[in-house]
mmCIF file of C-alpha atoms and ligand atoms in Angstrom:
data_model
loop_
_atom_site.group_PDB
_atom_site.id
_atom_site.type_symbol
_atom_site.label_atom_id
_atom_site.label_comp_id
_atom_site.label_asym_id
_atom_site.label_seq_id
_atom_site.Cartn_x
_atom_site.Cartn_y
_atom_site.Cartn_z
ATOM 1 C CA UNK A 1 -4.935 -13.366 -25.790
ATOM 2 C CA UNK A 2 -2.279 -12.031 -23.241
ATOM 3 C CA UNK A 3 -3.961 -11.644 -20.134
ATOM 4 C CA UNK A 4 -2.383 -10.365 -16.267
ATOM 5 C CA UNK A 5 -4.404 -10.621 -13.502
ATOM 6 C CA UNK A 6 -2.919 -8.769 -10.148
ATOM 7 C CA UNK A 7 -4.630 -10.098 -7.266
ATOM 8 C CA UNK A 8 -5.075 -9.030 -3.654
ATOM 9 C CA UNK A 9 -5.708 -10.465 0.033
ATOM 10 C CA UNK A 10 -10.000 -9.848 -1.732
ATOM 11 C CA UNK A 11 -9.327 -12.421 -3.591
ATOM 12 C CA UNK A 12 -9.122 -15.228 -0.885
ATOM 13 C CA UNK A 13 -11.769 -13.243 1.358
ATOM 14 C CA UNK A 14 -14.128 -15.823 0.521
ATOM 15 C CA UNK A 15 -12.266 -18.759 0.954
ATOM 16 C CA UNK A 16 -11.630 -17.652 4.547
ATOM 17 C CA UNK A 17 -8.450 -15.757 4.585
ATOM 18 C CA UNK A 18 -9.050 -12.407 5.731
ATOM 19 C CA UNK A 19 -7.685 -9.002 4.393
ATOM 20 C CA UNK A 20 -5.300 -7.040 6.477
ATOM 21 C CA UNK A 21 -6.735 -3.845 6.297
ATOM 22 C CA UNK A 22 -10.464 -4.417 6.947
ATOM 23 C CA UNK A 23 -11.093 -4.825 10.624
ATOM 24 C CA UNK A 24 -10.558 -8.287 11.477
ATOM 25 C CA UNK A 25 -7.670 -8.697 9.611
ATOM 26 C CA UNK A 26 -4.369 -10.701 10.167
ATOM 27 C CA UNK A 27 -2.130 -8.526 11.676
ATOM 28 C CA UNK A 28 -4.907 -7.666 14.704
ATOM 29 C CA UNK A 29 -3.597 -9.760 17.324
ATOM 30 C CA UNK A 30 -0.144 -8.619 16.650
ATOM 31 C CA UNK A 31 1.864 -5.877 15.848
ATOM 32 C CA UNK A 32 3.118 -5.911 12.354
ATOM 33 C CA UNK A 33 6.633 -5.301 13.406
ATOM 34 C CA UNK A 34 6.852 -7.982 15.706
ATOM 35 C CA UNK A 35 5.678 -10.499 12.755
ATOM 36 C CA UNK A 36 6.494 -9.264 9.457
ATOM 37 C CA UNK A 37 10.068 -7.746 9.655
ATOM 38 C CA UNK A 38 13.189 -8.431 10.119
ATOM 39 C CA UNK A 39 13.960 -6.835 12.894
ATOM 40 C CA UNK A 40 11.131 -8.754 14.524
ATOM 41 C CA UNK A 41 12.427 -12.078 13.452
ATOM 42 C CA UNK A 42 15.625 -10.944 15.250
ATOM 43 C CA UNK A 43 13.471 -9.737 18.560
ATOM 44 C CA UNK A 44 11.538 -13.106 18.553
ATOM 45 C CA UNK A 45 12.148 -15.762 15.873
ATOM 46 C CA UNK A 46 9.461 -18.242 18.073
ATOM 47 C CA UNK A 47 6.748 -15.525 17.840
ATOM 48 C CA UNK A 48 7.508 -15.025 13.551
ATOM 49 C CA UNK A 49 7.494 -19.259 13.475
ATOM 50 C CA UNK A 50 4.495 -19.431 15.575
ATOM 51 C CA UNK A 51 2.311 -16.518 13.442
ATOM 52 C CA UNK A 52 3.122 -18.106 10.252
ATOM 53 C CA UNK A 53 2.737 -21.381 11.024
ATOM 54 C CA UNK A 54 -0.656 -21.157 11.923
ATOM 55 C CA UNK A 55 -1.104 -19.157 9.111
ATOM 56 C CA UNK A 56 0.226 -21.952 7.050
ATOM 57 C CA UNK A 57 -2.136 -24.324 8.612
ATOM 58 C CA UNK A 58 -4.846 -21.817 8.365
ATOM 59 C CA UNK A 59 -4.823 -21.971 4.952
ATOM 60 C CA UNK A 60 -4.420 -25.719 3.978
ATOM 61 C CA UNK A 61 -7.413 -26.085 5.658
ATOM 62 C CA UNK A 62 -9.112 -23.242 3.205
ATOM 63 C CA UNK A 63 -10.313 -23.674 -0.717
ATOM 64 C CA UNK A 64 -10.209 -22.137 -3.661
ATOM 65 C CA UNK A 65 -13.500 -20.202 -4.111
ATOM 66 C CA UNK A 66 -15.340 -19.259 -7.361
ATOM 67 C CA UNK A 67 -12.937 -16.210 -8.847
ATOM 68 C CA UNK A 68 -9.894 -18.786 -8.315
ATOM 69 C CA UNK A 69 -11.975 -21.351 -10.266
ATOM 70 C CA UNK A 70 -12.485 -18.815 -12.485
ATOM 71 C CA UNK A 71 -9.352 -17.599 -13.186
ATOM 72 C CA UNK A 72 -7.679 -21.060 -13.809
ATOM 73 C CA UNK A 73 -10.258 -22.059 -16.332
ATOM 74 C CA UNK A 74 -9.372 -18.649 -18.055
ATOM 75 C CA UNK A 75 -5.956 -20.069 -18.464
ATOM 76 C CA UNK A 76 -6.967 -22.872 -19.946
ATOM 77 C CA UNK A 77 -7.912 -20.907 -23.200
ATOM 78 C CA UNK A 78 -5.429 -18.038 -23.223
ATOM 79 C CA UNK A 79 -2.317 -16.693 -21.842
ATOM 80 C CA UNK A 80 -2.719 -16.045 -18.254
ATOM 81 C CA UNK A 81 0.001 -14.443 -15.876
ATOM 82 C CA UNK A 82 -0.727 -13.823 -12.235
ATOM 83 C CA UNK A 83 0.863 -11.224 -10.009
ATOM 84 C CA UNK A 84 -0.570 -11.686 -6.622
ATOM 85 C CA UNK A 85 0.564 -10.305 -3.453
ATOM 86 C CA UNK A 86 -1.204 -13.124 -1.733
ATOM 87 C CA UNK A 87 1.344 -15.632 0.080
ATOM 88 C CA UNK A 88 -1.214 -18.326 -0.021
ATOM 89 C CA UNK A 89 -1.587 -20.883 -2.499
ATOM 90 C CA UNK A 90 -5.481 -21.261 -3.568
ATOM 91 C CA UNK A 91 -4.699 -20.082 -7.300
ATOM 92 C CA UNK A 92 -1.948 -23.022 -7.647
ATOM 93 C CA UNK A 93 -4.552 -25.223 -6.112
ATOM 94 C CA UNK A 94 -7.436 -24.211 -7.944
ATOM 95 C CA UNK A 95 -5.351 -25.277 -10.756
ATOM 96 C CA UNK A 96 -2.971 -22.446 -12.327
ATOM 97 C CA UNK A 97 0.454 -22.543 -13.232
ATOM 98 C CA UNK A 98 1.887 -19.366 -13.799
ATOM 99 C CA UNK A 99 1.950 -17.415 -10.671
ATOM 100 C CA UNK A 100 4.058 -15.002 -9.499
ATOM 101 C CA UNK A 101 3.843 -14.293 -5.928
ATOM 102 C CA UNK A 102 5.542 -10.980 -5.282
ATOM 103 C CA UNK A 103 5.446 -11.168 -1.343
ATOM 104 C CA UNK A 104 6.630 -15.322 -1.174
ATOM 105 C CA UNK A 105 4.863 -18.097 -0.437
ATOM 106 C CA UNK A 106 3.626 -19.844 2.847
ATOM 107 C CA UNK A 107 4.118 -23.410 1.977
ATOM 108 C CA UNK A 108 7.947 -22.639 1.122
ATOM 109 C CA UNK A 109 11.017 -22.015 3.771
ATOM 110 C CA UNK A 110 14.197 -20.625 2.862
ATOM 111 C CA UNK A 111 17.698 -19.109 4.228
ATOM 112 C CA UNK A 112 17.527 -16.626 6.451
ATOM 113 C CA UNK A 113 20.961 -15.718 5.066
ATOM 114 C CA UNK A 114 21.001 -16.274 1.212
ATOM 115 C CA UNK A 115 17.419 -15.985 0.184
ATOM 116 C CA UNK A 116 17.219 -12.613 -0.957
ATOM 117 C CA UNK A 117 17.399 -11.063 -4.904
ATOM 118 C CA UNK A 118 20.430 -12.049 -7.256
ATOM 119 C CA UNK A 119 21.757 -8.607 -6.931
ATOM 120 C CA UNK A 120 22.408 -8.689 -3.233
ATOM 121 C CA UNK A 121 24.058 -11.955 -3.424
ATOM 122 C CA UNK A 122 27.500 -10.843 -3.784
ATOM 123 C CA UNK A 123 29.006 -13.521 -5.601
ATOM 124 C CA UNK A 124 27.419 -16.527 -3.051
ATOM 125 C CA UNK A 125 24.655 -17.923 -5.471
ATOM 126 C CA UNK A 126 26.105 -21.279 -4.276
ATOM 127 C CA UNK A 127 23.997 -20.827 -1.350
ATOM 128 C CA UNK A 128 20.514 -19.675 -2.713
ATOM 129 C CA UNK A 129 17.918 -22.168 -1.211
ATOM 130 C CA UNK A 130 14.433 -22.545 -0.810
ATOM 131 C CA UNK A 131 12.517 -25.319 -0.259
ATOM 132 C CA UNK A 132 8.958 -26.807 0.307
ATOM 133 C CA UNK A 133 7.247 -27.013 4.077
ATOM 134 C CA UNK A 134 6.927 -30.370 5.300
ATOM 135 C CA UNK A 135 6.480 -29.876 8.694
ATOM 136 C CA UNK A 136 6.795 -26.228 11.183
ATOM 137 C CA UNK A 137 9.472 -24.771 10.870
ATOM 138 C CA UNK A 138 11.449 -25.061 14.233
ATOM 139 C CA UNK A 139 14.635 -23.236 15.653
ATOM 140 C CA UNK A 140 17.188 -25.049 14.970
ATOM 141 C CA UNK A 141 16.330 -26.172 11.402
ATOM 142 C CA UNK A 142 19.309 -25.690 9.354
ATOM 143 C CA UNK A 143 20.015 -24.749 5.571
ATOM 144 C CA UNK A 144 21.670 -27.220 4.254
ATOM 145 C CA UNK A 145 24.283 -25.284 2.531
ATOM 146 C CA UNK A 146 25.216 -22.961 4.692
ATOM 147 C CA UNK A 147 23.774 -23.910 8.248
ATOM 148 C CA UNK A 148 21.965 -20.437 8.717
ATOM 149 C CA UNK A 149 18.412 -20.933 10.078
ATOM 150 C CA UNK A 150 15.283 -21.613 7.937
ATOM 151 C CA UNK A 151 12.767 -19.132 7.705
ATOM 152 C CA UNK A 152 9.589 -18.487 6.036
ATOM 153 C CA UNK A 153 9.414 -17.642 2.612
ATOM 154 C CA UNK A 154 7.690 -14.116 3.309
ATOM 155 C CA UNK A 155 9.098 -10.839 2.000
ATOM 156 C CA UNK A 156 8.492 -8.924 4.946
ATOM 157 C CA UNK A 157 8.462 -5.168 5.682
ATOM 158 C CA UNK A 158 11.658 -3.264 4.658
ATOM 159 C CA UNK A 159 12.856 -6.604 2.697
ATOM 160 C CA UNK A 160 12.671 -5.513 -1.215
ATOM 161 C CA UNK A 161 10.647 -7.517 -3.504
ATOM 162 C CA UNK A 162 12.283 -9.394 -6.611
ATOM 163 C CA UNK A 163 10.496 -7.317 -9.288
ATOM 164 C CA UNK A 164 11.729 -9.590 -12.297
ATOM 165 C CA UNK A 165 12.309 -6.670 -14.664
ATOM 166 C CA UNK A 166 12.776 -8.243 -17.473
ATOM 167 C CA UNK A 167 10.033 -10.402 -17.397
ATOM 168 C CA UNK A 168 7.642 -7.586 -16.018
ATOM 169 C CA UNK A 169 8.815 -5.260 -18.995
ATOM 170 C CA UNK A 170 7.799 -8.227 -21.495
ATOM 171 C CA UNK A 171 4.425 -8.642 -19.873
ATOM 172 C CA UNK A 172 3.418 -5.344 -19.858
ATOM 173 C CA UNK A 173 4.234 -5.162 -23.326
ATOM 174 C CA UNK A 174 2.535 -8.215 -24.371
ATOM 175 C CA UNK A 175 -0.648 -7.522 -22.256
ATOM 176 C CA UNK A 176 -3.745 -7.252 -24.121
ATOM 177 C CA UNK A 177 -6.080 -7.501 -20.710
ATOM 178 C CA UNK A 178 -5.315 -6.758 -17.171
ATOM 179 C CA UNK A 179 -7.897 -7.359 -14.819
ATOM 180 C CA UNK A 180 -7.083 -6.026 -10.866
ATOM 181 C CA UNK A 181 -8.558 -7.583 -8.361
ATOM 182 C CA UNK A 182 -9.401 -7.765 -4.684
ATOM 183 C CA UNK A 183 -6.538 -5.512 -3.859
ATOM 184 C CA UNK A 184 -6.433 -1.884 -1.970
ATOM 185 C CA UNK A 185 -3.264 -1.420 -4.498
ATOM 186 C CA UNK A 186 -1.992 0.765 -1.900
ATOM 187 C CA UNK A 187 1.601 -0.831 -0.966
ATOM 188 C CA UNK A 188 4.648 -0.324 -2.713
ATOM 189 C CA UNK A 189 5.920 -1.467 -5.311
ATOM 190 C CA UNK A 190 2.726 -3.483 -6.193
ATOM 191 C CA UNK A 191 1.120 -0.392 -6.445
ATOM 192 C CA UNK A 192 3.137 1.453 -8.894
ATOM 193 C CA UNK A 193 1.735 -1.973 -10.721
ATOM 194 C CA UNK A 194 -1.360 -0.161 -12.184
ATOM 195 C CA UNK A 195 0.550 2.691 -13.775
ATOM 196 C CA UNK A 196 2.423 0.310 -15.507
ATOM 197 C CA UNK A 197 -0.524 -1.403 -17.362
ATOM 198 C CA UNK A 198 -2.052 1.934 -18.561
ATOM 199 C CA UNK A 199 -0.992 1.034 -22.338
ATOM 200 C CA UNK A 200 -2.935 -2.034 -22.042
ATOM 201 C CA UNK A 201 -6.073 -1.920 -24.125
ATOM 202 C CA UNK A 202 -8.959 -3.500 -21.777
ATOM 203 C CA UNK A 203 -8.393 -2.866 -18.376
ATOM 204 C CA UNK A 204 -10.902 -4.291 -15.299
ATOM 205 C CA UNK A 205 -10.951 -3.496 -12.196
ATOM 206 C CA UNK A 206 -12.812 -5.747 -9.338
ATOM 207 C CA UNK A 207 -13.074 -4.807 -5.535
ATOM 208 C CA UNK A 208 -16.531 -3.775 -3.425
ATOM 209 C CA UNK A 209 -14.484 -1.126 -2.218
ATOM 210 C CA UNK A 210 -12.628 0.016 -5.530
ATOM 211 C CA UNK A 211 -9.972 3.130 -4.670
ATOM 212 C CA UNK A 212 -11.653 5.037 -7.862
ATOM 213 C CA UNK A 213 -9.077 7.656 -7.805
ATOM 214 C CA UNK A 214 -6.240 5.123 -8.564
ATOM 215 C CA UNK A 215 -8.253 3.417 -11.544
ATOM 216 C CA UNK A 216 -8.417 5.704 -14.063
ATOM 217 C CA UNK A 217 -9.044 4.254 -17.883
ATOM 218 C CA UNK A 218 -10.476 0.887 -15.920
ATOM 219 C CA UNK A 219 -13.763 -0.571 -15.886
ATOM 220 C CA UNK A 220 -14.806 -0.921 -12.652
ATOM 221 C CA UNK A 221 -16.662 -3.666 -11.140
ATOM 222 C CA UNK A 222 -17.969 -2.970 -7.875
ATOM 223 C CA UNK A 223 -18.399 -6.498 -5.444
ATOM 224 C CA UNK A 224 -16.974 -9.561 -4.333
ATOM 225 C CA UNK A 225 -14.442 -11.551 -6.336
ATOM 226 C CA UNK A 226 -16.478 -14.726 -6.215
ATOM 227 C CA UNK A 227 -18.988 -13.150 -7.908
ATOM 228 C CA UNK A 228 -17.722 -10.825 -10.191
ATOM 229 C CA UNK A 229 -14.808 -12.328 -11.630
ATOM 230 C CA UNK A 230 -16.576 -16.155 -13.240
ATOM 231 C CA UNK A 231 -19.328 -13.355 -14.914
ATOM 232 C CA UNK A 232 -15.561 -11.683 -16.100
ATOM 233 C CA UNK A 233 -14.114 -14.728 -17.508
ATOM 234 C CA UNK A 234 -17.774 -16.046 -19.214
ATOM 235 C CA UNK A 235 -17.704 -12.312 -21.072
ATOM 236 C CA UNK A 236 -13.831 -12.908 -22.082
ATOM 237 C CA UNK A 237 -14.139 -16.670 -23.008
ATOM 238 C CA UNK A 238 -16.954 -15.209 -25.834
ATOM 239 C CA UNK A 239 -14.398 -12.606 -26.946
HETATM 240 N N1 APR B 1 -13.715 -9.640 -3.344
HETATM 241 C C1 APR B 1 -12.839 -8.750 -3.860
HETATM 242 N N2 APR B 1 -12.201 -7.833 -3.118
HETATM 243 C C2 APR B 1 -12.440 -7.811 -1.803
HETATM 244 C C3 APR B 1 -13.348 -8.699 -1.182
HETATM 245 C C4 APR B 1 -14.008 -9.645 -2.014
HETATM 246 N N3 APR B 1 -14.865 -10.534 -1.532
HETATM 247 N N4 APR B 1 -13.382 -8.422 0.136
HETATM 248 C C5 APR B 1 -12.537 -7.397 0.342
HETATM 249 N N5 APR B 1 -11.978 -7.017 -0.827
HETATM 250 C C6 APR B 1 -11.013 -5.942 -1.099
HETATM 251 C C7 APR B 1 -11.040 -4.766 -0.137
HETATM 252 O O1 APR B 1 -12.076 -3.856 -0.506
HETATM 253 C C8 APR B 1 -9.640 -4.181 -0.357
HETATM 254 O O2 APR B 1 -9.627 -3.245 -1.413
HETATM 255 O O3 APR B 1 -9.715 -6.468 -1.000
HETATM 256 C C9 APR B 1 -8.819 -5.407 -0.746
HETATM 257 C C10 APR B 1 -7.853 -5.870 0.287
HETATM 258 O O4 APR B 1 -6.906 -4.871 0.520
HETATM 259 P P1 APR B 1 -5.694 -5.103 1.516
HETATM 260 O O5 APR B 1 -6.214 -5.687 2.793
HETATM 261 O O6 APR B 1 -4.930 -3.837 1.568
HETATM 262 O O7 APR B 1 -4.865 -6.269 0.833
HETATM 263 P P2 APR B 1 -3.787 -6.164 -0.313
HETATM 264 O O8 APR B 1 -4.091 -5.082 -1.269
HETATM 265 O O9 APR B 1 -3.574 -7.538 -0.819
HETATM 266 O O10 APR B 1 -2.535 -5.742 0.551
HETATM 267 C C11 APR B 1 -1.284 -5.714 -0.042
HETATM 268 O O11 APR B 1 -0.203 -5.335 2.035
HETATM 269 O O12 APR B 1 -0.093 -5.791 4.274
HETATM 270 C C12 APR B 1 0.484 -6.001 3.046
HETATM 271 O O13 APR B 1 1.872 -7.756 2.420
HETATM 272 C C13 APR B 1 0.533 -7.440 2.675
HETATM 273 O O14 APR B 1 0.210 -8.473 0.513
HETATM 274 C C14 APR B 1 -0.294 -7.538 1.427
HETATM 275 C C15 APR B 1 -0.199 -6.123 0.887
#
């Protein structure tokens, strides 16, 4: 079977990674501006390197709970596809391969210059680079093609996301099961995500706090990932 699974900050909850929107959340020491867009990188590149870096520590020191367990033996017996908005990297580690992270990754550095989607290149592909964290990064750290400074690999407010058309049109049409989880589903363009599935035949829904008026046609199950989602995968390995 063809299965999609769009994931959320919920679904690292209870491996220790808070959400952003419930109180406690990541952005509460700071203002999201200052960390998460560009024009904050420009303001205070130190501050950005600081924030994600612990964040990058933060969550090496975290593990895959029970729903990414789950999800990874799922893949084992069918055709699984991730879209998560989560930067961190407990699906990977819990052992799945196909995972598309729509807002980057926080183990991976890149440009600042020449990271951004194919279109906006203008002819410099050459310099495209990404590359995997070692160590901070530090000012100073240079891309090795073009010299511009390294940066996290974060899509940040106001950057677009890479929305791989064509392989998002083939999924959709493939899908046979799409199962949201731990996600408020309320920022753009991973929102207008759900619409997209509503040809897909089963459709699940997991969050203790689902947004009921954005999943209509789903079956909604109301509680935590870790729970829910292993009971999901038991009732879709019997299928
Ligand atoms: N299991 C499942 N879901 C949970 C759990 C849990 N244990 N705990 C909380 N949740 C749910 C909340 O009820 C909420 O619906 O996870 C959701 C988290 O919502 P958000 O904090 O809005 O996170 P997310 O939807 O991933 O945010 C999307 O917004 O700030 C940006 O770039 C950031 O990727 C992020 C994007």
């Amino acid at each position: 079977m063809n299965i999609v699974i769009f994931s959320g900050a919920g679904l690292s909850t209870e491996s220790g990674i808070p959400t952003f929107r419930d109180s406690g959340g990541l952005w509460e020491q700071h203002r999201i501006e200052d960390v998460a867009s560009p024009e904050g990188w420009k303001r205070n590149p130190q501050l950005v390197l600081d924030f994600y870096a612990k964040r990058f520590e933060k969550q090496a020191e975290c593990l895959p709970n029970p729903a990414h367990f789950a999800i990874a033996e799922l893949a084992k017996h069918h055709s699984v596809i991730n879209i998560t908005q989560n930067i961190d990297t407990l699906l990977e580690r819990a052992g799945c391969e196909e995972v598309w992270h729509l807002h980057g990754r926080i183990d991976q550095q890149k440009c600042e210059y020449h990271h951004s989607l194919a279109f906006e290149y203008d002819g410099d592909l050459e310099c495209t680079y990404r590359s995997q964290i070692t160590a901070p990064i530090k000012l100073g750290d240079e891309c090795p093609k073009c010299g511009g400074q390294l940066r996290p690999d974060i899509v940040w407010f106001g950057e677009p996301v890479d929305m791989r058309e064509e392989f998002l049109m083939k999924t959709i049409k493939q899908a046979e099961i799409f199962v949201g989880v731990g996600t408020s589903a309320l920022v753009y363009p991973a929102a207008g995500l759900l619409p997209m599935f509503r040809m897909t035949p089963e459709k699940y829904f997991i969050d203790p706090h689902p947004n009921y008026e954005l999943l209509n046609g789903f079956t909604i199950l109301e509680g935590p990932a870790g729970e829910r989602l292993p009971k999901l995968v038991n009732r879709l390995l019997l299928q």
